[in-house]
XYZ file of C-alpha atoms in Angstrom:
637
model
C 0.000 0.000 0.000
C 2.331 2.690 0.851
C 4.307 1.646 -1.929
C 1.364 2.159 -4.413
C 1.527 5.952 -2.663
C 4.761 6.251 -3.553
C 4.116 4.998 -7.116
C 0.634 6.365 -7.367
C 2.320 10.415 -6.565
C 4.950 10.034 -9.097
C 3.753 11.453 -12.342
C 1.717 15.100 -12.530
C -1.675 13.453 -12.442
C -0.990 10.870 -9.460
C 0.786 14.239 -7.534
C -2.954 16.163 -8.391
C -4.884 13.486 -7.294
C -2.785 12.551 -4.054
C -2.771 16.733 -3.151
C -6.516 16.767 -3.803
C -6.959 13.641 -1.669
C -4.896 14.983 1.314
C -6.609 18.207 0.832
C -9.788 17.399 1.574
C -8.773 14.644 4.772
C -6.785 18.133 6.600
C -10.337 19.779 6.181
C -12.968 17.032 6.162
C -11.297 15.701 9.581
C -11.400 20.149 10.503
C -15.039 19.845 9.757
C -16.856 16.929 10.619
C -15.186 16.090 13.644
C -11.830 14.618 15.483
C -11.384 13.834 18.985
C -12.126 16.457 21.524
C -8.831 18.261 21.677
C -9.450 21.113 23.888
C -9.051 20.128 27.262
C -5.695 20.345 30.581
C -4.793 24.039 29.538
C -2.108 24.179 32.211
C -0.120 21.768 30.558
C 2.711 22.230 28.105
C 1.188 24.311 24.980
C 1.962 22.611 21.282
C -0.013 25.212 19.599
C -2.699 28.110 19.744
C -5.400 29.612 17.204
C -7.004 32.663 19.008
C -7.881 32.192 22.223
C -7.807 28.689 21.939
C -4.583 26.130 23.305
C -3.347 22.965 22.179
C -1.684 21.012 24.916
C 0.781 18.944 23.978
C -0.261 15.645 25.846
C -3.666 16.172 23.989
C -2.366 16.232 20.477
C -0.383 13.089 21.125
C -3.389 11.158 21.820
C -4.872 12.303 19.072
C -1.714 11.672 16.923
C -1.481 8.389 17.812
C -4.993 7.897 17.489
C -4.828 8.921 13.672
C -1.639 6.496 13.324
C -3.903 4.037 14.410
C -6.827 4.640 12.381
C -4.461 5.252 9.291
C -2.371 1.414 10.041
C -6.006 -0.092 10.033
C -7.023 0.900 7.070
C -3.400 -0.308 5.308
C -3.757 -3.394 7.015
C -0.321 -3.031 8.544
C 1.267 -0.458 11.373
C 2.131 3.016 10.310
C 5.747 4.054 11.975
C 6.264 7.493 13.084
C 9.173 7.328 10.220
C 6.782 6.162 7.629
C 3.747 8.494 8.984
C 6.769 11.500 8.684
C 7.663 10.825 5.289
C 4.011 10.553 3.895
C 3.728 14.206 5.179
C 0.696 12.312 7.810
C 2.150 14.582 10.913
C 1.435 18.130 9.388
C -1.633 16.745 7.992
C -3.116 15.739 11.378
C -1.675 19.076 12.912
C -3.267 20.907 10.173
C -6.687 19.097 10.790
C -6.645 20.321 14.817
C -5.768 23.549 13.360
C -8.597 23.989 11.206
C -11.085 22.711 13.619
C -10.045 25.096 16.320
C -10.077 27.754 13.978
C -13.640 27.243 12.826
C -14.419 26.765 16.620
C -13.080 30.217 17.417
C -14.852 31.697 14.507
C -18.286 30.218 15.074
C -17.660 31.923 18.859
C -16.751 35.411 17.113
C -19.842 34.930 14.810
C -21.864 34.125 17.590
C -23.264 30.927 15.771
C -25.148 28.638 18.282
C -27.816 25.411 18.377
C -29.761 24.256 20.779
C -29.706 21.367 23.328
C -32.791 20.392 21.258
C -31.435 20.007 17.878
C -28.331 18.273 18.971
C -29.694 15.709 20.497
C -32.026 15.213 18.001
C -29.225 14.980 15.354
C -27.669 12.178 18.114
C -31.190 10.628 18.116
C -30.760 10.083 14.493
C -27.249 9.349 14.433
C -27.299 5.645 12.393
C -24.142 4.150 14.647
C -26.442 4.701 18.179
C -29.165 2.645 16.609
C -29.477 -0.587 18.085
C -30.640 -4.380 15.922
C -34.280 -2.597 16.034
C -33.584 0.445 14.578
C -34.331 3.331 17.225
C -32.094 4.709 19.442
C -29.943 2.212 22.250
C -28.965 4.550 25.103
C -26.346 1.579 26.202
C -24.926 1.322 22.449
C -24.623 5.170 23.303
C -23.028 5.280 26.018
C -20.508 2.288 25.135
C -19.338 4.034 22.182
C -19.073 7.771 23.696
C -16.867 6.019 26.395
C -14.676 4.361 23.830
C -13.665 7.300 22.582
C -12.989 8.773 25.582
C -16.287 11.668 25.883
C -18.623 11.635 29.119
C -22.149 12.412 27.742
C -22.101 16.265 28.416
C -18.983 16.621 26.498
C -19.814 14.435 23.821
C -22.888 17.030 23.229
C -20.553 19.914 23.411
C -18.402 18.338 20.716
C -21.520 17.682 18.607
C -23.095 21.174 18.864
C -19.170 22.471 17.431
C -19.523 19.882 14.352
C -22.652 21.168 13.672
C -21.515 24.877 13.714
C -18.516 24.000 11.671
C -20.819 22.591 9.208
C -22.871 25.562 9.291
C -19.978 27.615 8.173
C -18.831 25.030 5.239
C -22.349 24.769 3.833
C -22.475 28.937 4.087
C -18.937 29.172 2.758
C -19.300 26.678 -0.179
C -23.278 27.786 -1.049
C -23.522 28.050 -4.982
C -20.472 26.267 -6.205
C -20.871 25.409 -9.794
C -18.023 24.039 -12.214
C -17.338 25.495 -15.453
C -19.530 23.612 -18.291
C -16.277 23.265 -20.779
C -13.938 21.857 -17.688
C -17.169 18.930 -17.373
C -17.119 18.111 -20.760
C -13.314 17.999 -21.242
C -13.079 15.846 -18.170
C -16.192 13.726 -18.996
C -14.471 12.979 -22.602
C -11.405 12.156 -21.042
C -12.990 9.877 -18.356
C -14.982 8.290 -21.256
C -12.321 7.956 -23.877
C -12.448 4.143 -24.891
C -9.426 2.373 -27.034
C -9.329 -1.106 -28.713
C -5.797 -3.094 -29.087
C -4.331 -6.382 -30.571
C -1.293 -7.064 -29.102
C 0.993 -10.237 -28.255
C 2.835 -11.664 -25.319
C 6.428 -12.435 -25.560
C 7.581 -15.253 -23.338
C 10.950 -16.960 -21.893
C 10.290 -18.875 -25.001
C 10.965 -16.173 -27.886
C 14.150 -15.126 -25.884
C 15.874 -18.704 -27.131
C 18.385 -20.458 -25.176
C 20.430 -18.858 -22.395
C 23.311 -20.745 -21.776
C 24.478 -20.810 -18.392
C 26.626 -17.291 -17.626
C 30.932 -18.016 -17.392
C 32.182 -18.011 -14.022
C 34.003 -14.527 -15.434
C 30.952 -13.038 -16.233
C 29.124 -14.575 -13.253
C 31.309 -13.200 -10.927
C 30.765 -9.934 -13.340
C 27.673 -9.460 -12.677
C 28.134 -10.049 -9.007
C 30.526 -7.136 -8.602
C 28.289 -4.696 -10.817
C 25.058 -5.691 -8.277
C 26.629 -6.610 -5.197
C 24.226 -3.901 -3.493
C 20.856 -6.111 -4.735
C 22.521 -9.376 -2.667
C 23.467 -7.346 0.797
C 22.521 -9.185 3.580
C 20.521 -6.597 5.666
C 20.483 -5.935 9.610
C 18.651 -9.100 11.356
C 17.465 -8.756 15.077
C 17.120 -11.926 17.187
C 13.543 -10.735 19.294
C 11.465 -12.709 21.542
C 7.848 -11.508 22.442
C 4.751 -12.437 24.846
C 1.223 -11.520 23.497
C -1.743 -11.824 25.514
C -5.459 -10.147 24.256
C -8.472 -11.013 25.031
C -9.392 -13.228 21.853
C -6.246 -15.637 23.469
C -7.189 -15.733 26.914
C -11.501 -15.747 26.296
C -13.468 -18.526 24.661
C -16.956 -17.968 25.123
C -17.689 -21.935 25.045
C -16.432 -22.135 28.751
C -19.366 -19.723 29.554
C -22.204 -21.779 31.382
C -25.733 -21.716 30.637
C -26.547 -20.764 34.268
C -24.139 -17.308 34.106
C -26.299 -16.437 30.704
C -29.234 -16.903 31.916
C -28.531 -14.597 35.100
C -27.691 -11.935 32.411
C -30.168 -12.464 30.004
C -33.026 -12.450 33.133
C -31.356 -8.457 33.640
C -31.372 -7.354 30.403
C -34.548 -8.948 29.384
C -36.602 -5.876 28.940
C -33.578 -4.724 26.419
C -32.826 -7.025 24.194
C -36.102 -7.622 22.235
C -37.867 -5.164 20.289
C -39.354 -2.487 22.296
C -43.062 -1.417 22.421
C -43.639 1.135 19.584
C -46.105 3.941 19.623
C -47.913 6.264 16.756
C -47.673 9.560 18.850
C -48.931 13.084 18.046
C -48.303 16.415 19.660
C -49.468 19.935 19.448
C -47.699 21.992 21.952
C -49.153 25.408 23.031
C -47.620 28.298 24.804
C -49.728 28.322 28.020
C -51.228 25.435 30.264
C -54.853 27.702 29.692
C -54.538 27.264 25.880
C -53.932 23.565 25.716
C -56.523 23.221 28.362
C -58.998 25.179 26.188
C -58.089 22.897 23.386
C -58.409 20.010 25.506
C -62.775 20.917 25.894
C -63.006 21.227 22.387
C -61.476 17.974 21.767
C -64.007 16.537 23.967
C -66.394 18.091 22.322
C -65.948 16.597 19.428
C -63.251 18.414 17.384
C -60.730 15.863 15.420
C -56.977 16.355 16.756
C -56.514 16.469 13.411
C -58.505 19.639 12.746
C -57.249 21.156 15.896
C -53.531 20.906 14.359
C -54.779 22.582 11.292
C -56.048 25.435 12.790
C -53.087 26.099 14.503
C -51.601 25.925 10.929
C -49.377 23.046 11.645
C -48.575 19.915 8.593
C -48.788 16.507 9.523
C -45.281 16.019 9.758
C -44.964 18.671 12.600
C -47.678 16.994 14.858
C -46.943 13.040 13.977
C -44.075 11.687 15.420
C -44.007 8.322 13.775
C -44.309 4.880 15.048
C -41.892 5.695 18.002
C -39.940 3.850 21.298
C -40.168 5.953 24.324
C -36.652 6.180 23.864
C -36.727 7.678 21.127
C -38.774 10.542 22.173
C -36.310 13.373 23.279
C -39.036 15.147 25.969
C -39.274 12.666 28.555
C -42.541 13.946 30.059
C -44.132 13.579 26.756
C -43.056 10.241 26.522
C -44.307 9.216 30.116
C -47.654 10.561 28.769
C -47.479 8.731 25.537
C -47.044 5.638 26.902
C -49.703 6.024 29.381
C -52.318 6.276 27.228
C -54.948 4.161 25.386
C -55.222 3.621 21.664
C -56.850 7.083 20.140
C -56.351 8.562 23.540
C -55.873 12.120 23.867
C -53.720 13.189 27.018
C -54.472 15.985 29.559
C -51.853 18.914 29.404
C -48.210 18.043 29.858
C -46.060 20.267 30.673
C -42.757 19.494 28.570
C -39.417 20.635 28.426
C -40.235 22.793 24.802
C -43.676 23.759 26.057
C -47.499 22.601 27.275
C -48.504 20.049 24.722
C -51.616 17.566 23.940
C -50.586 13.984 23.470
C -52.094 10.999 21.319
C -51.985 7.741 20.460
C -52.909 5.908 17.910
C -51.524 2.390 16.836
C -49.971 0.567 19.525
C -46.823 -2.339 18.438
C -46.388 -4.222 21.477
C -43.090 -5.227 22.774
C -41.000 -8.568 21.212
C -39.363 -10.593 23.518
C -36.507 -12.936 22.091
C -36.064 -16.602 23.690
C -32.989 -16.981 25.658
C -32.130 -19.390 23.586
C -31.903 -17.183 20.225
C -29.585 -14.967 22.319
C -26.969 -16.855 24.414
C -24.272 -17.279 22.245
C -24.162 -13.444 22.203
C -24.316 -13.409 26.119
C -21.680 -16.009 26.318
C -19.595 -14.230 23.947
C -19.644 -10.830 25.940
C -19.427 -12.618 29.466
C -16.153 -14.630 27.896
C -14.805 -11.146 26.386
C -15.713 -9.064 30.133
C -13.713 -12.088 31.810
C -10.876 -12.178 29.167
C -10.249 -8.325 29.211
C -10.391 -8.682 33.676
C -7.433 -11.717 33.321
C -5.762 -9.630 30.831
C -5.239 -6.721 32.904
C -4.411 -9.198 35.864
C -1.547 -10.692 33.632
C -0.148 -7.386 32.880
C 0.434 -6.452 36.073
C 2.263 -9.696 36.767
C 4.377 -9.634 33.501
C 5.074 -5.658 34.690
C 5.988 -7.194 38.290
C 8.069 -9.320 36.616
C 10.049 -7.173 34.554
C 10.093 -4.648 37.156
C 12.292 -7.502 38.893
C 14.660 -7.695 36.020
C 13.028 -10.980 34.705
C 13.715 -11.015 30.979
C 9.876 -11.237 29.003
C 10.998 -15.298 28.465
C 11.503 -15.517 31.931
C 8.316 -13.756 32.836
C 6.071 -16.328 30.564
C 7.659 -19.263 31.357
C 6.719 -17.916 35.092
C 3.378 -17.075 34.321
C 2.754 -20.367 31.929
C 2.386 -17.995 29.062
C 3.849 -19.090 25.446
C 7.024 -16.932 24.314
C 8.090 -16.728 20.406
C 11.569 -16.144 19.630
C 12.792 -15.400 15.986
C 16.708 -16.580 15.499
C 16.409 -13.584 12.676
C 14.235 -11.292 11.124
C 15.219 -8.022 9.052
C 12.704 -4.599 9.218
C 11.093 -6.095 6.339
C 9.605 -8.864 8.862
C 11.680 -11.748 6.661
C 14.124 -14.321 8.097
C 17.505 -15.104 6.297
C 15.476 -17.526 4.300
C 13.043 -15.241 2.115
C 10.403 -16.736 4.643
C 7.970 -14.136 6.315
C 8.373 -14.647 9.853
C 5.858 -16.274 12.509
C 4.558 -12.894 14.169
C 0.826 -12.410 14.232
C -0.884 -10.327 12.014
C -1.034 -6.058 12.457
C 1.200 -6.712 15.400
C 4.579 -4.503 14.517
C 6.424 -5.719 16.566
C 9.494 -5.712 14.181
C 9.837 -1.813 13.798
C 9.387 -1.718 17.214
C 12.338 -3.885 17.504
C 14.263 -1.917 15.001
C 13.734 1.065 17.183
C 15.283 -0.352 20.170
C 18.316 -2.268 20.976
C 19.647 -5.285 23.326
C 18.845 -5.427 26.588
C 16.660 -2.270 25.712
C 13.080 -2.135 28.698
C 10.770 -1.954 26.504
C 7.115 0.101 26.845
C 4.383 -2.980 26.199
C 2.748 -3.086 22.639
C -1.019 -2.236 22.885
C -2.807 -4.975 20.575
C -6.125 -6.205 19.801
C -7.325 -4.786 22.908
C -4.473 -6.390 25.371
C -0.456 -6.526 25.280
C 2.720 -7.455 24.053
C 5.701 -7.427 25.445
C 8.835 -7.984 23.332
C 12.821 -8.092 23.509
C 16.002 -7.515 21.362
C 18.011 -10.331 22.217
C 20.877 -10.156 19.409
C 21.495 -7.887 16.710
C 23.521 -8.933 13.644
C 24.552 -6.160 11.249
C 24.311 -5.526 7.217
C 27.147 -7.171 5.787
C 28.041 -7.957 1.703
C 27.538 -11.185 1.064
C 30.166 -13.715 -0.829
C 29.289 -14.714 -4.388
C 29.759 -18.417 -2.948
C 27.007 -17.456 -0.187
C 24.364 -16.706 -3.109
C 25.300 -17.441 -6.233
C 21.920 -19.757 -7.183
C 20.489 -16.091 -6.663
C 22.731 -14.385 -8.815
C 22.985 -16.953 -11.513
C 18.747 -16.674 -11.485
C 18.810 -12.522 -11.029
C 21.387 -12.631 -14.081
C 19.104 -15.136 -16.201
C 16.249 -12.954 -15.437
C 17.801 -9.621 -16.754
C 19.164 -11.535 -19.653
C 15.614 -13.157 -20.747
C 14.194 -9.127 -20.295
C 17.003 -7.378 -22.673
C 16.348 -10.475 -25.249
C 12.351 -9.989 -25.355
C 12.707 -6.260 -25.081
C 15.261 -6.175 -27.981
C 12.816 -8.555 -29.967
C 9.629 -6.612 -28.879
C 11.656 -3.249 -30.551
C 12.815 -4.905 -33.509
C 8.612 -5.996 -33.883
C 7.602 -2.326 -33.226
C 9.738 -0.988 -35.984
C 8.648 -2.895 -38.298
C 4.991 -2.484 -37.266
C 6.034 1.360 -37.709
C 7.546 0.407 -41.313
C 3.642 -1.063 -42.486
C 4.114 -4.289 -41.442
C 1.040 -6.212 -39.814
C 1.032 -7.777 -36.402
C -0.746 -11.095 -37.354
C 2.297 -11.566 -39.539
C 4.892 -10.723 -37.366
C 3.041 -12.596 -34.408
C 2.964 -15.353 -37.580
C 6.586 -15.816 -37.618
C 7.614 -15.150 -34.008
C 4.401 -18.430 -33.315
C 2.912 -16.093 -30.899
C -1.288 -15.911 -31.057
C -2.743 -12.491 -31.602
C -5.114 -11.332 -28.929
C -7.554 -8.677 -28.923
C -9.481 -6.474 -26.059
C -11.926 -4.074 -27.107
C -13.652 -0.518 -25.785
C -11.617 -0.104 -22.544
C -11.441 2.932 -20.471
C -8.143 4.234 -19.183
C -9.157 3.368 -15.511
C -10.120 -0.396 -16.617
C -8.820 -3.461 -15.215
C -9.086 -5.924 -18.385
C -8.359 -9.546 -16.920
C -5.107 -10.930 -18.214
C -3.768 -7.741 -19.680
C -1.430 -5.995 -17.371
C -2.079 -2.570 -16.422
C 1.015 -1.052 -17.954
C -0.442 -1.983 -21.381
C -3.870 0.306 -20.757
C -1.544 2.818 -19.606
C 0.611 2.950 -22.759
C -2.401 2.477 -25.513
C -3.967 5.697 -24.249
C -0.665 7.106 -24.890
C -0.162 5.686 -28.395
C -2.288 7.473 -31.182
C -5.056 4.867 -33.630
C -3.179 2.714 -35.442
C 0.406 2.913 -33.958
C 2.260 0.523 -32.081
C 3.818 0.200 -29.011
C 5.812 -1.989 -26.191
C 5.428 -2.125 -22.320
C 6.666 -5.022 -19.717
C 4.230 -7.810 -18.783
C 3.268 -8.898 -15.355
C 6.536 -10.825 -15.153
C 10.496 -10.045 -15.609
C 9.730 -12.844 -18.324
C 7.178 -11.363 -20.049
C 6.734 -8.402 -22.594
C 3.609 -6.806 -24.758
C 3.662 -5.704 -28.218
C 0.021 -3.626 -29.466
C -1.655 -1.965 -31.870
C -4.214 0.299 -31.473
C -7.268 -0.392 -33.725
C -9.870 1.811 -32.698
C -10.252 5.032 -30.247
C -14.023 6.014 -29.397
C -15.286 9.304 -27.305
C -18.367 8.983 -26.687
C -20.927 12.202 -27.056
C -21.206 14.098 -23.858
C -24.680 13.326 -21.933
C -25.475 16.103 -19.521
C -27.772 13.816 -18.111
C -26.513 10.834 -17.366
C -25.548 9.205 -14.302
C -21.288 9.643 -15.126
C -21.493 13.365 -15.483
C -23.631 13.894 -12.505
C -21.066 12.034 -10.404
C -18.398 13.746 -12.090
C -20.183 16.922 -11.404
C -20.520 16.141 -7.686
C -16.815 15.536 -7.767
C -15.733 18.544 -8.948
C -18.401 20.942 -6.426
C -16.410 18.554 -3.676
C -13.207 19.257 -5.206
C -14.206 23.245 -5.001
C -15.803 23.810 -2.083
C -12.803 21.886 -0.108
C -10.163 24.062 -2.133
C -12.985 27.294 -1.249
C -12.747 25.972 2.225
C -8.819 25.772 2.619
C -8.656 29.264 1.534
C -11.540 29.977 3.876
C -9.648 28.289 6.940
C -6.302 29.501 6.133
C -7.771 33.493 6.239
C -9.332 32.907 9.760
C -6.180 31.326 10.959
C -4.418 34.163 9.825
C -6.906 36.729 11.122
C -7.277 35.224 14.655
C -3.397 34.432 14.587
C -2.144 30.580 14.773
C 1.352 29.703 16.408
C 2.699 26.488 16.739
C 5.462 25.012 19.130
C 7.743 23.332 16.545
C 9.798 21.754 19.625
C 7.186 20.151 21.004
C 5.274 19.064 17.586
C 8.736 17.345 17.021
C 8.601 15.592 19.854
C 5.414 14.341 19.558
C 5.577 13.228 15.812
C 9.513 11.345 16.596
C 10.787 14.016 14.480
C 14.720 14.225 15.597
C 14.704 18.352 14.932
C 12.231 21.400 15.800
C 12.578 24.656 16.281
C 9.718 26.481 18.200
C 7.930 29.355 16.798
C 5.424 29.475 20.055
């Protein structure tokens, strides 16, 4: 993955795309949220926008937070080396920046939102819904406390998202992209091109005859660099997690049952509710209302003479949970079918309450639920005898046990690896035995023998790891590899043969000839692939081939490498098609939506980067360094 980055930023479109990409995460993470930042203003300050202070314990939480989030989604850890060199460390600074800065200016501006409509946009909030589909106060509060927020705070931090979109939405209102930039991108997008081409194979290079020991030897001394043996490290390393220690099978049927009799009333389906509501200023109005409702007057009617639509009176078929005014919802569930309440006095006003269709409450069977129960009494005990086993492997250490020592102590299994290199692979070529998304190696690379090591957090427990031996890069003898070299040299001599060949064929494709005759005399089979786009991913043609037909004009020839060191592609072009532009279709309506994204983050950069200037921003190089493993800083504070 992060060498696809690499390879994907080289050339002026991949450098667009990539600065486009990381443009919008600095201000999308700014907008719509990040960890609550703001928080211990007497300690140490990393940076400050306004009024506002960034402590520096703060911001490396959320750092390595983002690390985190970022190694997830590349399946693999992200060093503080790696994350530095991907430019991820002024990114994530830039991201607290912006969101402080919008912060401050929503304050200036005055911009507020009520209690009300924050917790409605919580209510509403998809990931606090629980298997029925309304709001689970537990889901909630688990996942608030995950993250670190009490419930008060987690509001506060809500109501600020919401300003900050208030101010994107106002900022990037009326964004429209020029009509001859859609149709030039929508023709490039939809360009399509049509090749023959043949593969060139080990085959069509002839007979290699084995290399002289001269020129063996040769080639050794011209690539002596590719056949370094690199630094190995001799580590040994505990892990224990949860998923280890637990196994919800060991959970009896008598400990479920005691949990499933508590959370009964929770875990079905609760009772549902159609409820209505017409609030009124006073309690004399709604009681007012209340006689002529008993005198005969619909509820309906009564809502439109206050001029109110059906969609501000009807709540829906509704939980009580899901009812933010808790006296209306002790009122609504009260009350009978077609049941009109007396006044309540609610926390938005005096309102009339009614019901209509009552869904009574599901219960599940124990049975359809305990291997669920099992599984989160097995996890609650796992994560309690994981924390027990840290403190004895810290006791341990702390007594200058050695992390072997400590397992074999506390009957825990210890893997040691005779040799592994940063790339995670033993002298061998073999990937070494270390669990997956546990880096333990570049944590090893970043310490040394006899070293006390900080435990690993992983997959919610610990590991615990040491650098028993180092052995350093060294050139290796010819005699040590020279099966690799003899196969390395075959390799590049097999690739200058077919490229040489696959030359010769495009000149005298150039010259008039025809491919099905040169592909006639070389015994190679013509093969054809038709109407591809220049994003495609044609099975069995590599993807250097779609990349250099869309670079070849109709009718001209070309050459690329195959999937292989073994293999090469000579095409032709037969046929390049651009489709009409369709203002309506479904391609340039996405496209459109692209580019309004694409402007209103760039208008929104600009937009940030003016109120950070206005308000004033410094930053505390020293102490950013510190946090991102950055060896020099200077501080600007």
């Amino acid at each position: 993955m992060l060498r696809g980055l690499r390879k994907a930023s080289s050339n002026w479109l991949g450098k667009t795309i990539m600065a486009v990409v990381m443009g919008v995460l600095i201000i999308s993470f700014g907008i719509w949220g990040i960890a609550d930042i703001f928080r211990g203003f007497g300690q140490s300050t990393l940076a400050k926008v306004g009024g506002t202070e960034i402590s520096t314990n703060e911001f490396r939480q959320l750092y390595t937070d983002r690390l985190q989030q970022i190694g997830r989604q590349f399946g693999r850890p992200l060093t503080m080396d790696q994350a530095r060199a991907f430019g991820f460390d002024r990114q994530v600074l830039n991201q607290t920046l912006a969101e402080a800065a919008l912060n401050e200016n929503a304050r200036r501006l005055g911009l507020n939102q009520s209690d009300a409509e924050t917790m409605r946009v919580i209510f509403s909030d998809p990931n606090f819904k629980g298997m029925n589909g309304a709001f689970d106060p537990q889901r909630f509060q688990m996942i608030i406390r995950q993250f670190g927020f009490s419930e008060q705070r987690y509001l506060l931090d809500q109501k600020r998202v919401s300003l900050r979109r208030q101010i994107a939405g106002t900022v990037a209102a009326g964004l429209e992209p020029p009509k001859t930039l859609l149709e030039a991108l929508s023709r490039f997008q939809s360009e399509q091109r049509s090749i023959d081409y043949v593969r060139l194979d080990a085959a069509q290079a002839g007979t290699i005859e084995p290399p002289s020991p001269e020129a063996l030897a040769g080639y050794f001394d011209e690539h002596k660099a590719q056949f370094r043996a690199p630094e190995y490290r001799k580590i040994a390393f505990v892990a224990v997690t949860p998923e280890d220690v637990g196994k919800w099978s060991e959970v009896s049927d008598d400990d479920a049952r005691k949990l499933f009799e508590q959370r009964k009333d929770k875990l079905g389906t609760p009772e549902k509710r159609e409820v209505s509501q017409i609030t009124f200023p006073n309690v004399e109005e709604a009681q007012a209302a209340r006689s002529r409702l008993d005198s005969g007057l619909s509820f309906d009617d009564l809502g439109k003479e206050r001029k109110l639509d059906a969609a501000d009176v009807n709540l829906g078929l509704v939980a009580k949970s899901a009812i933010l005014d808790h006296a209306i919802a002790d009122a609504a569930f009260l009350l009978k079918p077609d049941e009109v309440s007396q006044p309540v006095q609610g926390g938005f006003g005096v309102a009339l309450v009614k019901v209509g269709v009552i869904q009574p409450a599901v219960q599940p069977s124990y049975e359809s639920v305990a291997p669920e129960l099992k599984k989160e009494i097995a996890t609650g005990r796992a994560r309690t005898e994981v924390a027990n086993l840290r403190d004895k492997m810290e006791d341990e250490r702390g007594g200058g046990a050695s992390v072997t020592e400590a397992a074999q102590k506390l009957k825990l299994p210890a893997t040691t690896i005779e040799a592994v290199d940063r790339a995670g692979l033993m002298p061998d070529g073999q990937r070494a035995n270390i669990p997956p998304g546990l880096d333990v190696v570049s944590q090893a690379f970043n310490s040394d023998v006899g070293a006390d090591n900080d435990a690993i957090a992983y997959k919610g427990g610990y590991v615990w790891f040491d650098v028993l031996a180092t052995t350093p890069p060294h050139d290796r003898t010819l005699d040590e590899v020279k099966d690799k070299v003899e196969a390395r040299w075959r390799q590049d001599e097999t690739a200058g043969r077919l490229k040489a060949k696959a030359t010769d064929m495009v000149q005298k494709l150039d010259q008039g000839g025809k491919l099905a005759d040169e592909a006639a005399s070389a015994g190679l089979k013509v093969e054809s692939t038709a109407s591809f786009k220049r994003d495609a991913s044609v099975p069995g043609v590599p993807s250097g081939v779609i990349a250099a037909a869309f670079r070849t004009a109709k009718d001209g020839a070309g050459q690329t490498a195959g999937n292989s060191d073994t293999e090469w592609i000579v095409f032709r072009v037969t046929d390049v098609t651009v489709p009409p532009v369709d203002p309506g279709s479904e391609d340039m309506k996405k496209l459109k939506e692209t580019l309004i994204r694409g402007q209103s983050d760039e208008q929104l950069n600009a937009y940030v980067a003016r109120v950070e200037k206005n308000i004033g921003t410094s930053i505390n190089e020293t102490a950013f360094a510190q946090v991102t493993g950055a060896s020099n800083g200077s501080n600007n504070d």
